[in-house]
Coordinates of C-alpha atoms in Angstrom, one line a residue:
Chain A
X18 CA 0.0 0.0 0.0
X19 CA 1.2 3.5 -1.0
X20 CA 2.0 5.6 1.8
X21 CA 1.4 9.2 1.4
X22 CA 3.1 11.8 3.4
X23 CA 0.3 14.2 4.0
X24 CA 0.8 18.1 3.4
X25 CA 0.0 20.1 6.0
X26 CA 0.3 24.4 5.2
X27 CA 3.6 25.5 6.5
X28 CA 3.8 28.0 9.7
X29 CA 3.0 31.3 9.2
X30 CA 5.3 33.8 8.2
X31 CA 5.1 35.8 11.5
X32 CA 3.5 35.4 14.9
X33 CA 1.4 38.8 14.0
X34 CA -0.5 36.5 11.6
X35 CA -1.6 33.7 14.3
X36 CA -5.3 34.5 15.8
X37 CA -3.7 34.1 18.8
X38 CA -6.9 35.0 20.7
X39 CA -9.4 33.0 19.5
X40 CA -7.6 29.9 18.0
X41 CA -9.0 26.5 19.0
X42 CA -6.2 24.0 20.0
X43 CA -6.2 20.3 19.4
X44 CA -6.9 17.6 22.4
X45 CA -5.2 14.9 22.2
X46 CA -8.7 13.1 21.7
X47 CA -8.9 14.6 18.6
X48 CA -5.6 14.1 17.6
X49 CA -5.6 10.5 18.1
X50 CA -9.1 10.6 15.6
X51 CA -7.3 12.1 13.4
X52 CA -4.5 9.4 13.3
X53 CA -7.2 6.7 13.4
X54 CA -9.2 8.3 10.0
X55 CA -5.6 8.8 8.0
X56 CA -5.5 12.5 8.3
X57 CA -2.1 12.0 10.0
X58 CA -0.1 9.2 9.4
X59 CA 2.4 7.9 12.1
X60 CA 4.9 8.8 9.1
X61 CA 4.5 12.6 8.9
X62 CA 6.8 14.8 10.9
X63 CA 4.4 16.0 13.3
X64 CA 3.8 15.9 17.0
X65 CA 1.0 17.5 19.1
X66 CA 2.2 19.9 21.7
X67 CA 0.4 21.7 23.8
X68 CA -2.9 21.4 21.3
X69 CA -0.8 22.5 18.0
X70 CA 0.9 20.2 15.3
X71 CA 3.6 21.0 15.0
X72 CA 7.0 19.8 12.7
X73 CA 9.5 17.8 13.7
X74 CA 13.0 18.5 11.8
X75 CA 14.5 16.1 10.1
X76 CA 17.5 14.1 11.8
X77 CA 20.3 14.5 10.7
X78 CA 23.8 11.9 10.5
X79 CA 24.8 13.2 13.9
X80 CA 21.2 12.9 15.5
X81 CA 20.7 9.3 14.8
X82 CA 24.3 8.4 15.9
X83 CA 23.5 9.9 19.3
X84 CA 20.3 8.3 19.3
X85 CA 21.7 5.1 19.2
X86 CA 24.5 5.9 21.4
X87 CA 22.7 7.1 24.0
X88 CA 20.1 4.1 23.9
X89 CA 23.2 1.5 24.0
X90 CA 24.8 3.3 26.5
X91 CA 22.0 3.5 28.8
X92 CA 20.7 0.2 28.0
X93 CA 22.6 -1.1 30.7
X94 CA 21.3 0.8 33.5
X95 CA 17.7 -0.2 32.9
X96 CA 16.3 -2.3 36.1
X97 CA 14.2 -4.7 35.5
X98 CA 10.5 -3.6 35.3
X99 CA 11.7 -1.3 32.7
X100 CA 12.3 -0.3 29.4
X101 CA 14.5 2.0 27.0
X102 CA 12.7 3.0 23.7
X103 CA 13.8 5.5 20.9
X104 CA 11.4 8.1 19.1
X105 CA 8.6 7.1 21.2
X106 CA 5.1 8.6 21.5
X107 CA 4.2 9.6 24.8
X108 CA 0.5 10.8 25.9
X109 CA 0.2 13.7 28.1
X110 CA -2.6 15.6 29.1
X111 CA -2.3 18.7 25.8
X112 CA 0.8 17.1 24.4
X113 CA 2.2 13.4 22.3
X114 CA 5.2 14.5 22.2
X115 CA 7.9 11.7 20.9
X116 CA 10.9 11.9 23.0
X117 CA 14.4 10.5 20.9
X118 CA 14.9 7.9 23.8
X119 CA 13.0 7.4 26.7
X120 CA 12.8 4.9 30.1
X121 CA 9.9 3.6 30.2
X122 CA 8.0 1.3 33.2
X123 CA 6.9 -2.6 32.4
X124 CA 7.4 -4.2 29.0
X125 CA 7.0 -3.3 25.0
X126 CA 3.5 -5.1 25.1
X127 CA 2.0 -3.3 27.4
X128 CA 1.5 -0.3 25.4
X129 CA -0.5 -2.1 22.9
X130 CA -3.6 -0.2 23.3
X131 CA -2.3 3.2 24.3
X132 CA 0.7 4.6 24.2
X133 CA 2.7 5.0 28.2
X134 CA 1.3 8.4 29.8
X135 CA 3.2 10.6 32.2
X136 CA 3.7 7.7 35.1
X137 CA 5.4 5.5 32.9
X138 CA 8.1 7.5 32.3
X139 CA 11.0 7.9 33.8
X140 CA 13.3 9.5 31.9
X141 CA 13.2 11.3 28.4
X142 CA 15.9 12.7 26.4
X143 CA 15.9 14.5 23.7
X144 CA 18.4 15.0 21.1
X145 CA 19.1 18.5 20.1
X146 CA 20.8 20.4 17.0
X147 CA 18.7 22.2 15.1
X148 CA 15.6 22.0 17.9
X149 CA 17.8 22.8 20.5
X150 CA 15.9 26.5 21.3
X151 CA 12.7 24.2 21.2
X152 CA 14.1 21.3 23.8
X153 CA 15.0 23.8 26.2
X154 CA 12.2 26.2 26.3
X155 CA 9.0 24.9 24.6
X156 CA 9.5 20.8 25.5
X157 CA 11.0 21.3 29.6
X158 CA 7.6 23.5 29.8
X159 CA 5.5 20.3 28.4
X160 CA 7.9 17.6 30.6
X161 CA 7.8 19.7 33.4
X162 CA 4.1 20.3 33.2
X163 CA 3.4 16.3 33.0
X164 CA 5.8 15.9 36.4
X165 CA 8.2 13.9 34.1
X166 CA 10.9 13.1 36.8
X167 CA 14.4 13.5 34.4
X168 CA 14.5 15.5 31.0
X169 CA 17.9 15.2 29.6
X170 CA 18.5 17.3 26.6
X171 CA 21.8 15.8 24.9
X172 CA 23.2 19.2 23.6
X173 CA 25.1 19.0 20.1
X174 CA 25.6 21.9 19.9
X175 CA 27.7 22.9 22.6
X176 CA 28.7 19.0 23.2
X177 CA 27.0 18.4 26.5
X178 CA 24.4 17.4 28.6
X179 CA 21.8 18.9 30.2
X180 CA 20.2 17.0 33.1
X181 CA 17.0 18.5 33.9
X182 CA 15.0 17.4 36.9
X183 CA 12.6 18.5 40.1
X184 CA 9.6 19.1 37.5
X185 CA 7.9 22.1 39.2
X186 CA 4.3 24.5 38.0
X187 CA 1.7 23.4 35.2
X188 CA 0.8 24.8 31.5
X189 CA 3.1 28.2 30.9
X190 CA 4.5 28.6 33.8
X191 CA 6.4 24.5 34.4
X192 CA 9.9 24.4 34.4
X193 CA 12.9 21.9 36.0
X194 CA 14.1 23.8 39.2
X195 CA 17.5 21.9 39.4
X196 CA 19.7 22.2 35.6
X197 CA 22.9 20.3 35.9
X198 CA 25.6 20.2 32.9
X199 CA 27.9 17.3 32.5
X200 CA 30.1 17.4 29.9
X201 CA 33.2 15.3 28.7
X202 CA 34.4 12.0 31.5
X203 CA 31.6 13.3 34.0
X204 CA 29.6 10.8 35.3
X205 CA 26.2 11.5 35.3
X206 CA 23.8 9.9 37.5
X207 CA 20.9 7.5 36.2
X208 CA 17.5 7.6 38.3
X209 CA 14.6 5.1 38.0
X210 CA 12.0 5.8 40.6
X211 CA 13.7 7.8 42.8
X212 CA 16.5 5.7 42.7
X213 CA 19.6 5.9 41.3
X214 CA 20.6 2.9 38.9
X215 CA 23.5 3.3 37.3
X216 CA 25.8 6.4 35.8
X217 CA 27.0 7.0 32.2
X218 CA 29.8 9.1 31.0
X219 CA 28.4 11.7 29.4
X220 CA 30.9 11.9 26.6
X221 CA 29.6 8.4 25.3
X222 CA 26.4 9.8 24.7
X223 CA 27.4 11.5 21.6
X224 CA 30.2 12.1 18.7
X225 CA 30.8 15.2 17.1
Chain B
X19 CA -30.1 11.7 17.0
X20 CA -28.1 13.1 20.5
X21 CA -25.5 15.9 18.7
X22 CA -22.5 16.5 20.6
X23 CA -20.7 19.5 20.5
X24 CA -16.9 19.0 20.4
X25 CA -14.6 20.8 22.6
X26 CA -11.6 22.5 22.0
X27 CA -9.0 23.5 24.3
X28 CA -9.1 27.1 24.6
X29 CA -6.9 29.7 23.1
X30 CA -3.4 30.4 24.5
X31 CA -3.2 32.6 27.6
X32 CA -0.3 34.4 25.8
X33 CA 0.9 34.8 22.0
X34 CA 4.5 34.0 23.6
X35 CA 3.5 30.5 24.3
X36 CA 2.5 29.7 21.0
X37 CA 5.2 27.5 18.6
X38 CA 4.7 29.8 15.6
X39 CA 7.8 29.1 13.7
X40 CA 7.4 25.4 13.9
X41 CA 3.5 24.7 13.9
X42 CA 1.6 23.8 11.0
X43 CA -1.6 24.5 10.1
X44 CA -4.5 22.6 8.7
X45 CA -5.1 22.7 4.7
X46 CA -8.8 22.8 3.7
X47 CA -8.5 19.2 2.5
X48 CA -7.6 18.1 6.2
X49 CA -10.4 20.5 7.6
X50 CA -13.2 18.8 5.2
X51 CA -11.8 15.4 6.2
X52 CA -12.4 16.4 9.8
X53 CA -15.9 17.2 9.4
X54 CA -16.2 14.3 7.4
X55 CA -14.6 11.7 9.9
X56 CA -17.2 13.6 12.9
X57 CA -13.8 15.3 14.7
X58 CA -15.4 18.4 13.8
X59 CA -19.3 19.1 13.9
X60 CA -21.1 21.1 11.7
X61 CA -22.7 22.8 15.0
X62 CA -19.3 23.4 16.6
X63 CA -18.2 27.3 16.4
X64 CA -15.3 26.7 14.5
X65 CA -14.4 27.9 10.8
X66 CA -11.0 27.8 9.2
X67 CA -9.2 30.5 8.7
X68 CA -5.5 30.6 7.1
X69 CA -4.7 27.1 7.8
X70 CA -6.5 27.7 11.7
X71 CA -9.2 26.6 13.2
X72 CA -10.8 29.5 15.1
X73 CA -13.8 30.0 17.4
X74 CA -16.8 31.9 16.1
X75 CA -18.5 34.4 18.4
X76 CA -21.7 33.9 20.2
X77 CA -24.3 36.1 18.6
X78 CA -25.8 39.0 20.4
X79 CA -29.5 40.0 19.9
X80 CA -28.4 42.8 17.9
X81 CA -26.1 40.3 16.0
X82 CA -29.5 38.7 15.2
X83 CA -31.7 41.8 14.4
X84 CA -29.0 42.6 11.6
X85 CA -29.1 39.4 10.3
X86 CA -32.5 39.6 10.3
X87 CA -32.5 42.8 8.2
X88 CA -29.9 41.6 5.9
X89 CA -31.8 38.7 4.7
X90 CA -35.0 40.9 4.2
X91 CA -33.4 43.8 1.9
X92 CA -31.1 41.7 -0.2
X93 CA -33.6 38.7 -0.9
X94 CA -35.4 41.4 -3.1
X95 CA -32.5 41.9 -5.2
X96 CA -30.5 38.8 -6.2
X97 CA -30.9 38.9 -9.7
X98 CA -31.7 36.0 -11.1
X99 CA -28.8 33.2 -11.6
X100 CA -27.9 33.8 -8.1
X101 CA -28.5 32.7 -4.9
X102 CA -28.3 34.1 -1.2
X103 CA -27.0 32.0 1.6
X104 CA -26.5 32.5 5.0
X105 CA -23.9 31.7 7.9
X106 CA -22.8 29.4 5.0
X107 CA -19.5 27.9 4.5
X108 CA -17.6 29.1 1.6
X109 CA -13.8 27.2 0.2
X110 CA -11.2 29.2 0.0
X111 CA -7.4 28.4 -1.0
X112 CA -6.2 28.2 3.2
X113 CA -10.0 29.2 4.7
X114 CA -13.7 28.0 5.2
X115 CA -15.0 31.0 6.6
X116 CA -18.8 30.7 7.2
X117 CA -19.6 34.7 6.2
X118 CA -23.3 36.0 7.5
X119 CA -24.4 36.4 4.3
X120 CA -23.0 35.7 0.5
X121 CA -23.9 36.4 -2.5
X122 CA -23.3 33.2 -5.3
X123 CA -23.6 32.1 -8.7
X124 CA -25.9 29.6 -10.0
X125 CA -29.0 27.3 -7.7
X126 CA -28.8 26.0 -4.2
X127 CA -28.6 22.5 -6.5
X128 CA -25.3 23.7 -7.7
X129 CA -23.7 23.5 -4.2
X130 CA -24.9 20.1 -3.4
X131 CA -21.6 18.4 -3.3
X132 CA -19.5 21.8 -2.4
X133 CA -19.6 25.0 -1.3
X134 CA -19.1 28.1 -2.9
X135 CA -15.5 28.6 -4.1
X136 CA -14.4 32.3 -4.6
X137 CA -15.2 32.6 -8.1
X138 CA -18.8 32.0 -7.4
X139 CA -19.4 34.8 -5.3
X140 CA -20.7 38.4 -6.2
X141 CA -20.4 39.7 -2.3
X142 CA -19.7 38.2 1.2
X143 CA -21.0 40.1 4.4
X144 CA -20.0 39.7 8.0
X145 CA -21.8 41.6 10.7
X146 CA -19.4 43.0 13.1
X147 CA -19.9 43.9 16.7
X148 CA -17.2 41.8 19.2
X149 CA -15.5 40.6 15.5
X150 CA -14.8 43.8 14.3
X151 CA -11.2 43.8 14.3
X152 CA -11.0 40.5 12.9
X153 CA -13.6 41.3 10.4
X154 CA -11.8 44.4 9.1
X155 CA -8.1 42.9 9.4
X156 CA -8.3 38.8 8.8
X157 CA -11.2 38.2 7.1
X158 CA -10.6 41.7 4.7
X159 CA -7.0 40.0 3.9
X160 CA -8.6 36.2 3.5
X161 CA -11.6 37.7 1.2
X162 CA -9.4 40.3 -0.8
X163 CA -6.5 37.4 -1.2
X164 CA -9.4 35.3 -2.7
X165 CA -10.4 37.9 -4.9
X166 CA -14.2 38.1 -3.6
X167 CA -15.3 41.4 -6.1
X168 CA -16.7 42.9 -2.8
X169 CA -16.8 42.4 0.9
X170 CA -19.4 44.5 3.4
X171 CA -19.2 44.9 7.1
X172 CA -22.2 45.7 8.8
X173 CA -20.4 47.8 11.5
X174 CA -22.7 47.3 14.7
X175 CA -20.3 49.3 17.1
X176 CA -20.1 52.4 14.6
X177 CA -23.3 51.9 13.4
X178 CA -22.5 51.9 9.7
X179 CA -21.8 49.8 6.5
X180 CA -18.4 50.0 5.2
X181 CA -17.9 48.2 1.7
X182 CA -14.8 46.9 0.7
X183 CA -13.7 46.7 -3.1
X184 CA -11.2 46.1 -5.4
X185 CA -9.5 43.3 -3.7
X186 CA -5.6 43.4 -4.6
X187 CA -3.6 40.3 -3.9
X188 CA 0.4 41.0 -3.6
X189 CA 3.4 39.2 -2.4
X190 CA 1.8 38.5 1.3
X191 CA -0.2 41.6 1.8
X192 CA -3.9 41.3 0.5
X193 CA -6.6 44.0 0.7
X194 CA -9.4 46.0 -0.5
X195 CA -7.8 49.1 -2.4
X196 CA -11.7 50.8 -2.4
X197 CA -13.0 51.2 1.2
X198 CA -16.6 53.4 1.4
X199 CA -18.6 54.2 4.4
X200 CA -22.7 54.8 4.7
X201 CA -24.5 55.7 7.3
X202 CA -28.2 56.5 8.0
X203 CA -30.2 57.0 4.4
X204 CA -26.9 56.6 2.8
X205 CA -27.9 54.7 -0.7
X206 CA -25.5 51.4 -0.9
X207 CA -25.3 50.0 -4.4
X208 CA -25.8 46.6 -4.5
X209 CA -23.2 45.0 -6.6
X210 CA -23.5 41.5 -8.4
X211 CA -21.2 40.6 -11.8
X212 CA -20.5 44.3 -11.8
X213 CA -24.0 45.3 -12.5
X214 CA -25.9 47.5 -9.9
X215 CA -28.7 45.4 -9.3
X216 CA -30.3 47.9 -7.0
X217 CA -29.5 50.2 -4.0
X218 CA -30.8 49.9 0.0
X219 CA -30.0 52.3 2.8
X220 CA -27.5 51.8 5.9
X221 CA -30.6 52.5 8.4
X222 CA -32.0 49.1 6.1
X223 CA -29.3 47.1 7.5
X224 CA -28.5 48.7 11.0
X225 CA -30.5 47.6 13.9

């Protein structure tokens, strides 16, 4: 079956255009209906934050690399009673956002039906070149919001790691209140549950 | 049949929180598949416009009384070959707006299967009272970008009928070059296929 890549309009040329008082938002209800009738298909480069599609960029060499790096690398901290999954949809209450690797509670069946909601999660990390502005403004505020306990934004830019935590306040206002960054043979601390189950070096979560 | 309204989440509390170099909006073909699939309602007060979906306004009494009006003095002159619908949807390049009134070529059996498309329109008309400025700015810009020959706004806050013509379409800016103003016994000309088909007054429109 052919697979078409639907077209959506592309963002406005300037925020002065948006309606920005009066324009409905997606639920995540709707959203899912409108992956269930084919009007998105899990192939398009969209995710739904905070109530508006919105593109993903596309990956680059160096993006994938660290994708895999950091999933291998983590891979064996993961207690039992957990998993590690890459680009990964994740249901929140205004948001599916689809973290590049996350840690995610109980086993790849039992999200069969539904994709894991905030409590399943663990960890998510997202890595950042060309979305880094986005990861650390616009995605903490929507992990923060859903009490996500660790947001980890692998930094390519700048070739570290930012290890959000402490989620704190809901919609606008949720931020991380403690921002640690590890960079180079710093070991950074791996927590499960309020436990800590392992460390990784934060230099093996990325090449340059 | 039990009709459900569907609900939205509201607008942002702040034009800073919203993604607008990244999000993408809706084309019409996603919109009409939408409505198609039951995620959107023909009751729900929602219209496209530029790639959004927007809320519509609850109408006010007076909202009312000038719709009431407008549908008195123009069913009298729609020439024949044309039609007059009301708070009907109408498909644009990036919009659906749902205008009070418009003006459109042809029978209501013409529209079965679609609505009006911009070169089937003589006039669209939007009363304006909490609208306004979106009437004037948005809607002006999607009508003149679609090249609708004329646009009026019956102007409930100023009490008067401004009618917008000459719609230019440029390099991102679209608008009426012709704006006129009546008021009271003001004559409007009624304007379909560049014929005057007859004239009413502002006070016939105006609550």
């Amino acid at each position: 079956m052919a697979v078409n890549t639907i077209e959506f309009a592309p963002p406005p040329a300037n925020v002065a255009a948006i309606p920005h008082d009066y324009v409905a938002r997606l639920r995540v209800e709707q959203y899912h209906e409108m992956i269930q009738a084919g009007i998105l298909q899990s192939g398009d480069p969209i995710e739904l934050l905070e109530g508006w599609l919105v593109y993903k960029m596309t990956k680059k060499p160096p993006h994938q690399v660290s994708t895999g790096l950091t999933r291998n690398t983590l891979n064996g901290t993961v207690p039992k009673g957990w998993y590690i999954d890459t680009q990964v949809a994740i249901t929140l209450q205004d948001s599916e956002p689809e973290p590049d690797v996350a840690i995610i509670r109980g086993q790849l069946e039992d999200y069969l039906t539904h994709h894991p909601t905030a409590k399943d999660v663990a960890l998510v990390i997202e890595i950042s070149d060309a979305t880094l502005q986005r990861d650390q403004t616009f995605k903490q505020r929507v992990y923060a919001s859903a009490k996500i306990p660790q947001y980890w934004i692998v930094n390519l830019v700048e070739g570290q790691i930012e290890v959000l935590s402490e989620p704190s306040g809901v919609g606008e206002d949720a931020k991380y209140l403690q921002q640690k960054i590890f960079r180079g043979a710093d070991s950074i601390p791996v927590i499960v549950d309020n436990k800590t189950v392992g460390s990784v070096i934060a230099s093996h979560l990325f090449r340059r | 049949m039990a009709v459900n309204t569907i609900e939205f989440a509201p607008p942002p509390a702040s034009v800073a929180a919203i993604p607008h170099d990244y999000v993408a909006r809706l084309s019409v073909e996603q919109y009409h598949e939408m409505i198609q699939v039951g995620i959107l309602q023909s009751g729900d007060p929602i219209e496209l416009l530029e790639g959004w979906l927007v809320y519509k306004m609850t109408k006010k009494p007076p909202h009312e009384t000038a719709n009431g009006k407008l549908l008195d003095a123009l069913v009298p002159l729609v020439p024949k070959g044309w039609i007059l619908r009301i708070q009907a949807p109408i498909t644009l390049s990036d919009s659906e707006p749902e205008p009070d009134a418009a003006v459109a070529r042809g029978t209501r059996q013409d529209y079965e299967d679609h609505h009006p498309k911009a070169r089937d329109l003589a006039f669209v008309v939007e009363v304006s009272d909490s609208t306004f400025l979106r009437d004037r700015e948005v809607k002006q810009r999607i009508y003149a970008r679609a090249g609708i020959p004329h646009y009026w706004i019956v102007n409930l806050i100023e009490a008067q009928v401004e009618i917008y013509s000459e719609p230019i379409s440029e390099e991102g800016l679209a608008q009426y070059a012709r704006h006129q103003v009546y008021q009271d016994t003001d004559l409007i000309p009624v304007v379909v296929d560049k014929q005057i088909v007859g004239t009413i007054t502002a006070f016939d429109l105006l609550p």
